[in-house]
PDB file of C-alpha atoms in Angstrom:
ATOM      1  CA  UNK R   1      34.923 102.150 291.854  1.00  0.00           C
ATOM      2  CA  UNK R   2      33.898  98.587 291.160  1.00  0.00           C
ATOM      3  CA  UNK R   3      35.450  95.941 288.999  1.00  0.00           C
ATOM      4  CA  UNK R   4      33.483  92.920 287.925  1.00  0.00           C
ATOM      5  CA  UNK R   5      32.429  91.539 284.552  1.00  0.00           C
ATOM      6  CA  UNK R   6      35.257  90.668 282.176  1.00  0.00           C
ATOM      7  CA  UNK R   7      35.697  91.698 278.597  1.00  0.00           C
ATOM      8  CA  UNK R   8      37.130  89.645 275.753  1.00  0.00           C
ATOM      9  CA  UNK R   9      40.486  90.691 274.321  1.00  0.00           C
ATOM     10  CA  UNK R  10      40.126  93.726 272.095  1.00  0.00           C
ATOM     11  CA  UNK R  11      41.681  93.604 268.654  1.00  0.00           C
ATOM     12  CA  UNK R  12      44.809  95.606 268.038  1.00  0.00           C
ATOM     13  CA  UNK R  13      43.749  99.161 267.415  1.00  0.00           C
ATOM     14  CA  UNK R  14      44.843 102.713 267.656  1.00  0.00           C
ATOM     15  CA  UNK R  15      43.345 104.847 270.385  1.00  0.00           C
ATOM     16  CA  UNK R  16      39.766 105.714 269.299  1.00  0.00           C
ATOM     17  CA  UNK R  17      39.478 108.951 267.423  1.00  0.00           C
ATOM     18  CA  UNK R  18      38.380 111.903 269.504  1.00  0.00           C
ATOM     19  CA  UNK R  19      36.423 114.981 268.578  1.00  0.00           C
ATOM     20  CA  UNK R  20      36.775 118.335 270.291  1.00  0.00           C
ATOM     21  CA  UNK R  21      34.527 121.339 270.513  1.00  0.00           C
ATOM     22  CA  UNK R  22      34.758 124.791 272.006  1.00  0.00           C
ATOM     23  CA  UNK R  23      31.979 126.975 273.343  1.00  0.00           C
ATOM     24  CA  UNK R  24      32.016 130.427 274.885  1.00  0.00           C
ATOM     25  CA  UNK R  25      30.769 131.418 278.336  1.00  0.00           C
ATOM     26  CA  UNK R  26      31.127 134.498 280.466  1.00  0.00           C
ATOM     27  CA  UNK R  27      33.377 134.234 283.513  1.00  0.00           C
ATOM     28  CA  UNK R  28      33.038 136.092 286.817  1.00  0.00           C
ATOM     29  CA  UNK R  29      34.935 139.056 285.381  1.00  0.00           C
ATOM     30  CA  UNK R  30      32.640 139.227 282.396  1.00  0.00           C
ATOM     31  CA  UNK R  31      35.346 138.056 280.016  1.00  0.00           C
ATOM     32  CA  UNK R  32      34.749 135.135 277.696  1.00  0.00           C
ATOM     33  CA  UNK R  33      36.087 131.812 278.959  1.00  0.00           C
ATOM     34  CA  UNK R  34      36.449 129.012 276.423  1.00  0.00           C
ATOM     35  CA  UNK R  35      34.462 125.863 277.279  1.00  0.00           C
ATOM     36  CA  UNK R  36      36.361 122.869 275.971  1.00  0.00           C
ATOM     37  CA  UNK R  37      35.603 119.177 275.946  1.00  0.00           C
ATOM     38  CA  UNK R  38      36.616 116.027 274.137  1.00  0.00           C
ATOM     39  CA  UNK R  39      34.407 113.165 272.908  1.00  0.00           C
ATOM     40  CA  UNK R  40      36.370 109.916 272.870  1.00  0.00           C
ATOM     41  CA  UNK R  41      34.962 107.148 270.693  1.00  0.00           C
ATOM     42  CA  UNK R  42      33.893 104.052 272.659  1.00  0.00           C
ATOM     43  CA  UNK R  43      36.225 101.107 272.057  1.00  0.00           C
ATOM     44  CA  UNK R  44      34.964  97.566 271.563  1.00  0.00           C
ATOM     45  CA  UNK R  45      36.223  96.580 275.004  1.00  0.00           C
ATOM     46  CA  UNK R  46      34.622  99.580 276.724  1.00  0.00           C
ATOM     47  CA  UNK R  47      31.323  98.795 274.997  1.00  0.00           C
ATOM     48  CA  UNK R  48      31.369  95.197 276.227  1.00  0.00           C
ATOM     49  CA  UNK R  49      32.272  96.299 279.769  1.00  0.00           C
ATOM     50  CA  UNK R  50      29.403  98.823 279.758  1.00  0.00           C
ATOM     51  CA  UNK R  51      26.893  96.241 278.550  1.00  0.00           C
ATOM     52  CA  UNK R  52      27.951  93.608 281.085  1.00  0.00           C
ATOM     53  CA  UNK R  53      28.023  95.999 284.044  1.00  0.00           C
ATOM     54  CA  UNK R  54      24.657  97.493 283.168  1.00  0.00           C
ATOM     55  CA  UNK R  55      23.116  94.052 282.757  1.00  0.00           C
ATOM     56  CA  UNK R  56      24.527  92.962 286.119  1.00  0.00           C
ATOM     57  CA  UNK R  57      23.169  95.945 288.046  1.00  0.00           C
ATOM     58  CA  UNK R  58      19.786  95.801 286.309  1.00  0.00           C
ATOM     59  CA  UNK R  59      19.168  92.073 286.730  1.00  0.00           C
ATOM     60  CA  UNK R  60      21.028  91.035 289.911  1.00  0.00           C
ATOM     61  CA  UNK R  61      19.722  92.150 293.329  1.00  0.00           C
ATOM     62  CA  UNK R  62      23.050  93.129 294.893  1.00  0.00           C
ATOM     63  CA  UNK R  63      23.784  93.543 298.568  1.00  0.00           C
ATOM     64  CA  UNK R  64      27.123  94.097 300.297  1.00  0.00           C
ATOM     65  CA  UNK R  65      28.841  92.788 303.443  1.00  0.00           C
ATOM     66  CA  UNK R  66      32.094  94.273 304.792  1.00  0.00           C
ATOM     67  CA  UNK R  67      34.443  92.711 307.334  1.00  0.00           C
ATOM     68  CA  UNK R  68      37.878  93.616 308.692  1.00  0.00           C
ATOM     69  CA  UNK R  69      40.625  90.984 308.781  1.00  0.00           C
ATOM     70  CA  UNK R  70      43.800  91.218 310.859  1.00  0.00           C
ATOM     71  CA  UNK R  71      46.627  90.104 308.596  1.00  0.00           C
ATOM     72  CA  UNK R  72      49.727  90.346 310.822  1.00  0.00           C
ATOM     73  CA  UNK R  73      50.213  86.556 310.830  1.00  0.00           C
ATOM     74  CA  UNK R  74      49.609  86.379 307.079  1.00  0.00           C
ATOM     75  CA  UNK R  75      52.159  89.111 306.311  1.00  0.00           C
ATOM     76  CA  UNK R  76      54.698  87.412 308.567  1.00  0.00           C
ATOM     77  CA  UNK R  77      54.142  84.054 306.869  1.00  0.00           C
ATOM     78  CA  UNK R  78      54.421  85.644 303.428  1.00  0.00           C
ATOM     79  CA  UNK R  79      57.706  87.305 304.396  1.00  0.00           C
ATOM     80  CA  UNK R  80      59.135  83.987 305.578  1.00  0.00           C
ATOM     81  CA  UNK R  81      58.047  82.220 302.391  1.00  0.00           C
ATOM     82  CA  UNK R  82      59.514  84.956 300.184  1.00  0.00           C
ATOM     83  CA  UNK R  83      62.794  84.870 302.091  1.00  0.00           C
ATOM     84  CA  UNK R  84      63.190  81.127 301.560  1.00  0.00           C
ATOM     85  CA  UNK R  85      65.531  79.604 298.926  1.00  0.00           C
ATOM     86  CA  UNK R  86      62.475  78.109 297.206  1.00  0.00           C
ATOM     87  CA  UNK R  87      61.074  81.577 296.534  1.00  0.00           C
ATOM     88  CA  UNK R  88      64.267  82.578 294.744  1.00  0.00           C
ATOM     89  CA  UNK R  89      63.575  79.876 292.159  1.00  0.00           C
ATOM     90  CA  UNK R  90      59.778  79.752 292.063  1.00  0.00           C
ATOM     91  CA  UNK R  91      59.165  83.472 292.616  1.00  0.00           C
ATOM     92  CA  UNK R  92      57.650  85.453 295.459  1.00  0.00           C
ATOM     93  CA  UNK R  93      54.009  85.207 296.485  1.00  0.00           C
ATOM     94  CA  UNK R  94      51.684  88.156 297.087  1.00  0.00           C
ATOM     95  CA  UNK R  95      48.976  88.772 299.656  1.00  0.00           C
ATOM     96  CA  UNK R  96      46.464  88.496 296.833  1.00  0.00           C
ATOM     97  CA  UNK R  97      47.624  84.929 296.110  1.00  0.00           C
ATOM     98  CA  UNK R  98      46.612  84.018 299.664  1.00  0.00           C
ATOM     99  CA  UNK R  99      43.321  85.878 299.192  1.00  0.00           C
ATOM    100  CA  UNK R 100      42.536  83.803 296.080  1.00  0.00           C
ATOM    101  CA  UNK R 101      43.313  80.581 297.954  1.00  0.00           C
ATOM    102  CA  UNK R 102      41.208  81.615 300.956  1.00  0.00           C
ATOM    103  CA  UNK R 103      38.287  82.428 298.654  1.00  0.00           C
ATOM    104  CA  UNK R 104      38.376  78.929 297.193  1.00  0.00           C
ATOM    105  CA  UNK R 105      38.495  77.220 300.586  1.00  0.00           C
ATOM    106  CA  UNK R 106      35.670  79.400 301.927  1.00  0.00           C
ATOM    107  CA  UNK R 107      33.599  78.584 298.821  1.00  0.00           C
ATOM    108  CA  UNK R 108      34.002  74.888 299.543  1.00  0.00           C
ATOM    109  CA  UNK R 109      32.713  75.483 303.062  1.00  0.00           C
ATOM    110  CA  UNK R 110      29.843  77.701 301.855  1.00  0.00           C
ATOM    111  CA  UNK R 111      28.951  76.407 298.352  1.00  0.00           C
ATOM    112  CA  UNK R 112      26.089  78.889 297.896  1.00  0.00           C
ATOM    113  CA  UNK R 113      28.766  81.518 297.239  1.00  0.00           C
ATOM    114  CA  UNK R 114      30.213  79.371 294.458  1.00  0.00           C
ATOM    115  CA  UNK R 115      26.928  79.116 292.614  1.00  0.00           C
ATOM    116  CA  UNK R 116      24.788  80.654 289.900  1.00  0.00           C
ATOM    117  CA  UNK R 117      21.096  81.441 289.407  1.00  0.00           C
ATOM    118  CA  UNK R 118      19.518  79.541 286.497  1.00  0.00           C
ATOM    119  CA  UNK R 119      15.829  80.585 286.852  1.00  0.00           C
ATOM    120  CA  UNK R 120      14.545  77.070 287.582  1.00  0.00           C
ATOM    121  CA  UNK R 121      17.557  75.911 289.614  1.00  0.00           C
ATOM    122  CA  UNK R 122      20.579  77.094 291.576  1.00  0.00           C
ATOM    123  CA  UNK R 123      23.744  75.457 290.291  1.00  0.00           C
ATOM    124  CA  UNK R 124      26.289  74.732 293.038  1.00  0.00           C
ATOM    125  CA  UNK R 125      29.735  74.316 291.502  1.00  0.00           C
ATOM    126  CA  UNK R 126      31.943  71.619 293.013  1.00  0.00           C
ATOM    127  CA  UNK R 127      35.189  73.127 291.711  1.00  0.00           C
ATOM    128  CA  UNK R 128      36.253  76.695 292.437  1.00  0.00           C
ATOM    129  CA  UNK R 129      37.465  78.744 289.471  1.00  0.00           C
ATOM    130  CA  UNK R 130      38.500  82.202 290.688  1.00  0.00           C
ATOM    131  CA  UNK R 131      38.598  85.157 288.323  1.00  0.00           C
ATOM    132  CA  UNK R 132      41.242  87.776 289.145  1.00  0.00           C
ATOM    133  CA  UNK R 133      40.332  91.265 287.921  1.00  0.00           C
ATOM    134  CA  UNK R 134      43.212  93.040 286.181  1.00  0.00           C
ATOM    135  CA  UNK R 135      43.300  96.722 285.218  1.00  0.00           C
ATOM    136  CA  UNK R 136      44.669  97.051 281.694  1.00  0.00           C
ATOM    137  CA  UNK R 137      45.701 100.660 282.226  1.00  0.00           C
ATOM    138  CA  UNK R 138      48.112  99.508 284.937  1.00  0.00           C
ATOM    139  CA  UNK R 139      49.462  96.883 282.545  1.00  0.00           C
ATOM    140  CA  UNK R 140      50.364  99.404 279.843  1.00  0.00           C
ATOM    141  CA  UNK R 141      47.233  99.732 277.696  1.00  0.00           C
ATOM    142  CA  UNK R 142      46.475 103.412 277.112  1.00  0.00           C
ATOM    143  CA  UNK R 143      42.823 102.619 276.323  1.00  0.00           C
ATOM    144  CA  UNK R 144      42.348 101.172 279.833  1.00  0.00           C
ATOM    145  CA  UNK R 145      39.644  98.600 280.496  1.00  0.00           C
ATOM    146  CA  UNK R 146      39.815  95.406 282.493  1.00  0.00           C
ATOM    147  CA  UNK R 147      40.001  91.665 282.017  1.00  0.00           C
ATOM    148  CA  UNK R 148      39.291  88.835 284.450  1.00  0.00           C
ATOM    149  CA  UNK R 149      41.379  85.750 283.655  1.00  0.00           C
ATOM    150  CA  UNK R 150      40.349  82.674 285.618  1.00  0.00           C
ATOM    151  CA  UNK R 151      42.541  80.503 287.835  1.00  0.00           C
ATOM    152  CA  UNK R 152      40.960  77.062 287.469  1.00  0.00           C
ATOM    153  CA  UNK R 153      40.514  74.532 290.284  1.00  0.00           C
ATOM    154  CA  UNK R 154      41.991  76.796 292.945  1.00  0.00           C
ATOM    155  CA  UNK R 155      40.917  74.375 295.680  1.00  0.00           C
ATOM    156  CA  UNK R 156      43.561  71.952 294.369  1.00  0.00           C
ATOM    157  CA  UNK R 157      46.381  74.482 293.955  1.00  0.00           C
ATOM    158  CA  UNK R 158      48.971  75.657 296.456  1.00  0.00           C
ATOM    159  CA  UNK R 159      49.660  79.350 296.952  1.00  0.00           C
ATOM    160  CA  UNK R 160      52.882  79.180 294.909  1.00  0.00           C
ATOM    161  CA  UNK R 161      51.016  77.567 292.010  1.00  0.00           C
ATOM    162  CA  UNK R 162      48.295  80.228 292.173  1.00  0.00           C
ATOM    163  CA  UNK R 163      50.987  82.923 292.155  1.00  0.00           C
ATOM    164  CA  UNK R 164      52.629  81.419 289.078  1.00  0.00           C
ATOM    165  CA  UNK R 165      49.339  81.320 287.136  1.00  0.00           C
ATOM    166  CA  UNK R 166      48.388  84.902 288.048  1.00  0.00           C
ATOM    167  CA  UNK R 167      51.839  86.218 287.099  1.00  0.00           C
ATOM    168  CA  UNK R 168      51.601  84.445 283.746  1.00  0.00           C
ATOM    169  CA  UNK R 169      48.155  85.934 283.096  1.00  0.00           C
ATOM    170  CA  UNK R 170      49.369  89.435 284.017  1.00  0.00           C
ATOM    171  CA  UNK R 171      52.389  89.114 281.703  1.00  0.00           C
ATOM    172  CA  UNK R 172      50.211  88.015 278.786  1.00  0.00           C
ATOM    173  CA  UNK R 173      47.640  90.740 279.492  1.00  0.00           C
ATOM    174  CA  UNK R 174      50.256  93.395 278.684  1.00  0.00           C
ATOM    175  CA  UNK R 175      50.311  94.877 275.163  1.00  0.00           C
ATOM    176  CA  UNK R 176      51.413  92.096 272.833  1.00  0.00           C
ATOM    177  CA  UNK R 177      54.145  93.078 270.377  1.00  0.00           C
ATOM    178  CA  UNK R 178      53.890  96.575 271.821  1.00  0.00           C
ATOM    179  CA  UNK R 179      50.405  97.039 270.313  1.00  0.00           C
ATOM    180  CA  UNK R 180      47.890  98.813 272.547  1.00  0.00           C
ATOM    181  CA  UNK R 181      44.715  96.774 273.028  1.00  0.00           C
ATOM    182  CA  UNK R 182      46.321  93.520 271.893  1.00  0.00           C
ATOM    183  CA  UNK R 183      46.853  90.689 274.409  1.00  0.00           C
ATOM    184  CA  UNK R 184      47.980  87.081 274.435  1.00  0.00           C
ATOM    185  CA  UNK R 185      45.205  85.917 276.732  1.00  0.00           C
ATOM    186  CA  UNK R 186      42.708  83.551 275.152  1.00  0.00           C
ATOM    187  CA  UNK R 187      38.902  83.777 275.545  1.00  0.00           C
ATOM    188  CA  UNK R 188      38.985  80.343 277.203  1.00  0.00           C
ATOM    189  CA  UNK R 189      41.268  81.699 279.924  1.00  0.00           C
ATOM    190  CA  UNK R 190      38.676  84.347 280.784  1.00  0.00           C
ATOM    191  CA  UNK R 191      35.699  81.995 280.776  1.00  0.00           C
ATOM    192  CA  UNK R 192      34.264  79.590 283.329  1.00  0.00           C
ATOM    193  CA  UNK R 193      34.813  81.545 286.541  1.00  0.00           C
ATOM    194  CA  UNK R 194      32.641  80.692 289.541  1.00  0.00           C
ATOM    195  CA  UNK R 195      33.856  83.489 291.867  1.00  0.00           C
ATOM    196  CA  UNK R 196      35.799  86.741 291.343  1.00  0.00           C
ATOM    197  CA  UNK R 197      38.342  88.774 293.314  1.00  0.00           C
ATOM    198  CA  UNK R 198      38.946  92.484 292.676  1.00  0.00           C
ATOM    199  CA  UNK R 199      41.822  94.057 294.603  1.00  0.00           C
ATOM    200  CA  UNK R 200      42.445  97.825 294.671  1.00  0.00           C
ATOM    201  CA  UNK R 201      44.516  97.780 297.849  1.00  0.00           C
ATOM    202  CA  UNK R 202      47.752  98.433 295.984  1.00  0.00           C
ATOM    203  CA  UNK R 203      46.231 101.739 294.824  1.00  0.00           C
ATOM    204  CA  UNK R 204      45.577 102.952 298.354  1.00  0.00           C
ATOM    205  CA  UNK R 205      41.844 102.133 298.404  1.00  0.00           C
ATOM    206  CA  UNK R 206      40.601 101.289 301.902  1.00  0.00           C
ATOM    207  CA  UNK R 207      37.278  99.693 300.981  1.00  0.00           C
ATOM    208  CA  UNK R 208      34.947  99.469 297.996  1.00  0.00           C
ATOM    209  CA  UNK R 209      32.042  97.431 296.628  1.00  0.00           C
ATOM    210  CA  UNK R 210      32.409  95.541 293.347  1.00  0.00           C
ATOM    211  CA  UNK R 211      29.770  94.542 290.801  1.00  0.00           C
ATOM    212  CA  UNK R 212      28.855  90.855 290.564  1.00  0.00           C
ATOM    213  CA  UNK R 213      30.221  89.151 287.460  1.00  0.00           C
ATOM    214  CA  UNK R 214      27.314  87.180 285.897  1.00  0.00           C
ATOM    215  CA  UNK R 215      26.488  84.334 285.997  1.00  0.00           C
ATOM    216  CA  UNK R 216      28.429  84.202 289.260  1.00  0.00           C
ATOM    217  CA  UNK R 217      26.741  85.026 292.565  1.00  0.00           C
ATOM    218  CA  UNK R 218      29.585  86.711 294.471  1.00  0.00           C
ATOM    219  CA  UNK R 219      32.608  88.936 294.036  1.00  0.00           C
ATOM    220  CA  UNK R 220      35.079  89.960 296.749  1.00  0.00           C
ATOM    221  CA  UNK R 221      36.457  93.524 296.798  1.00  0.00           C
ATOM    222  CA  UNK R 222      39.789  93.773 298.649  1.00  0.00           C
ATOM    223  CA  UNK R 223      41.139  96.981 300.160  1.00  0.00           C
ATOM    224  CA  UNK R 224      44.635  97.910 301.270  1.00  0.00           C
ATOM    225  CA  UNK R 225      46.403  96.943 304.479  1.00  0.00           C
ATOM    226  CA  UNK R 226      46.451  99.658 307.147  1.00  0.00           C
ATOM    227  CA  UNK R 227      47.613  99.969 310.746  1.00  0.00           C
ATOM    228  CA  UNK R 228      45.089 100.262 313.562  1.00  0.00           C
ATOM    229  CA  UNK R 229      45.398 100.391 317.330  1.00  0.00           C
ATOM    230  CA  UNK R 230      43.491  97.564 319.013  1.00  0.00           C
ATOM    231  CA  UNK R 231      42.654  97.074 322.674  1.00  0.00           C
ATOM    232  CA  UNK R 232      44.760  94.260 324.120  1.00  0.00           C
ATOM    233  CA  UNK R 233      43.649  93.125 327.557  1.00  0.00           C
ATOM    234  CA  UNK R 234      42.119  95.355 330.241  1.00  0.00           C
ATOM    235  CA  UNK R 235      44.776  98.067 330.077  1.00  0.00           C
ATOM    236  CA  UNK R 236      46.925  97.353 327.039  1.00  0.00           C
ATOM    237  CA  UNK R 237      46.905  98.281 323.381  1.00  0.00           C
ATOM    238  CA  UNK R 238      48.588  96.838 320.309  1.00  0.00           C
ATOM    239  CA  UNK R 239      49.113  97.788 316.687  1.00  0.00           C
ATOM    240  CA  UNK R 240      47.439  95.527 314.132  1.00  0.00           C
ATOM    241  CA  UNK R 241      47.583  95.290 310.355  1.00  0.00           C
ATOM    242  CA  UNK R 242      44.002  95.374 309.095  1.00  0.00           C
ATOM    243  CA  UNK R 243      42.496  94.751 305.661  1.00  0.00           C
ATOM    244  CA  UNK R 244      38.852  95.450 304.793  1.00  0.00           C
ATOM    245  CA  UNK R 245      37.035  93.175 302.357  1.00  0.00           C
ATOM    246  CA  UNK R 246      33.524  93.552 300.925  1.00  0.00           C
ATOM    247  CA  UNK R 247      31.516  90.639 299.565  1.00  0.00           C
ATOM    248  CA  UNK R 248      28.931  91.585 296.926  1.00  0.00           C
ATOM    249  CA  UNK R 249      26.199  88.950 296.682  1.00  0.00           C
ATOM    250  CA  UNK R 250      23.270  88.015 294.448  1.00  0.00           C
ATOM    251  CA  UNK R 251      20.390  87.857 296.931  1.00  0.00           C
ATOM    252  CA  UNK R 252      18.523  85.361 294.734  1.00  0.00           C
ATOM    253  CA  UNK R 253      21.206  82.802 295.596  1.00  0.00           C
ATOM    254  CA  UNK R 254      22.964  84.004 298.746  1.00  0.00           C
ATOM    255  CA  UNK R 255      20.978  85.099 301.811  1.00  0.00           C
ATOM    256  CA  UNK R 256      22.560  87.636 304.147  1.00  0.00           C
ATOM    257  CA  UNK R 257      23.414  85.116 306.868  1.00  0.00           C
ATOM    258  CA  UNK R 258      25.012  82.831 304.269  1.00  0.00           C
ATOM    259  CA  UNK R 259      27.169  85.650 302.934  1.00  0.00           C
ATOM    260  CA  UNK R 260      28.179  86.501 306.503  1.00  0.00           C
ATOM    261  CA  UNK R 261      29.106  82.857 307.124  1.00  0.00           C
ATOM    262  CA  UNK R 262      31.337  82.911 304.033  1.00  0.00           C
ATOM    263  CA  UNK R 263      33.096  86.042 305.277  1.00  0.00           C
ATOM    264  CA  UNK R 264      33.651  84.460 308.688  1.00  0.00           C
ATOM    265  CA  UNK R 265      35.298  81.436 307.029  1.00  0.00           C
ATOM    266  CA  UNK R 266      37.413  83.716 304.842  1.00  0.00           C
ATOM    267  CA  UNK R 267      38.469  85.876 307.805  1.00  0.00           C
ATOM    268  CA  UNK R 268      39.444  82.798 309.824  1.00  0.00           C
ATOM    269  CA  UNK R 269      41.655  81.569 306.981  1.00  0.00           C
ATOM    270  CA  UNK R 270      43.431  84.905 306.556  1.00  0.00           C
ATOM    271  CA  UNK R 271      43.982  85.292 310.294  1.00  0.00           C
ATOM    272  CA  UNK R 272      45.210  81.683 310.633  1.00  0.00           C
ATOM    273  CA  UNK R 273      47.073  81.345 307.327  1.00  0.00           C
ATOM    274  CA  UNK R 274      48.866  78.072 308.078  1.00  0.00           C
ATOM    275  CA  UNK R 275      45.515  76.382 307.411  1.00  0.00           C
ATOM    276  CA  UNK R 276      45.877  77.368 303.749  1.00  0.00           C
ATOM    277  CA  UNK R 277      49.241  75.624 303.451  1.00  0.00           C
ATOM    278  CA  UNK R 278      47.780  72.387 304.780  1.00  0.00           C
ATOM    279  CA  UNK R 279      44.871  72.225 302.330  1.00  0.00           C
TER     280      UNK R 279
END
């Protein structure tokens, strides 16, 4: 599974009409077994998603780098923040909010991953605008699909501010007025991203590779947190909370060593999360 290119809001619509057909085939016992299928009409959103994904895979030379991050310190810090009186007023923060912040800081350290290919030039963006992939099926749309609203200037935002923006986007991505396919997100809020995060960890996915969202050069796929036993000293062992992340890169812009350097910066931020609160 890979989530990448966004789609504009689809107009309010009923679920596309479906056609069914039945054929006959002989089963192992010789009796006739009905062969049934359903053709579901392609929605406007699904058509746009298909076009963008196909274009990305056909025109961008993808490669993928995976790294494990130990997130014990991050989970502890998040728990302390969410238990504070401030969190009761401002709302709790998620692990993904820290991931978005770490992506922005790593992009500032390795600007090639916050860039785009323009045939005669590589544009290095100074500001980091992080798209956050959201599954519409999980948000109540029966037609499914995905959108990628963009958190602008993440390098200037604190984790609580990032959390507030993402929660607002998710709320407005739900069916507006109870109408499937209708949202209150604007096209402007899904435009201008320079980097994208796709997180399937909450669905039990350990690791996956996402499709680059053009014209961006990188997208980070985030897996779930799991427990692993790590060697600790010559004779000891310890339990660690581990999260796998995979960076998909456009090789025209980001060489392998550069992508690896970005992941090292990202890993260091997640494993030493207080750095993110000081920047």
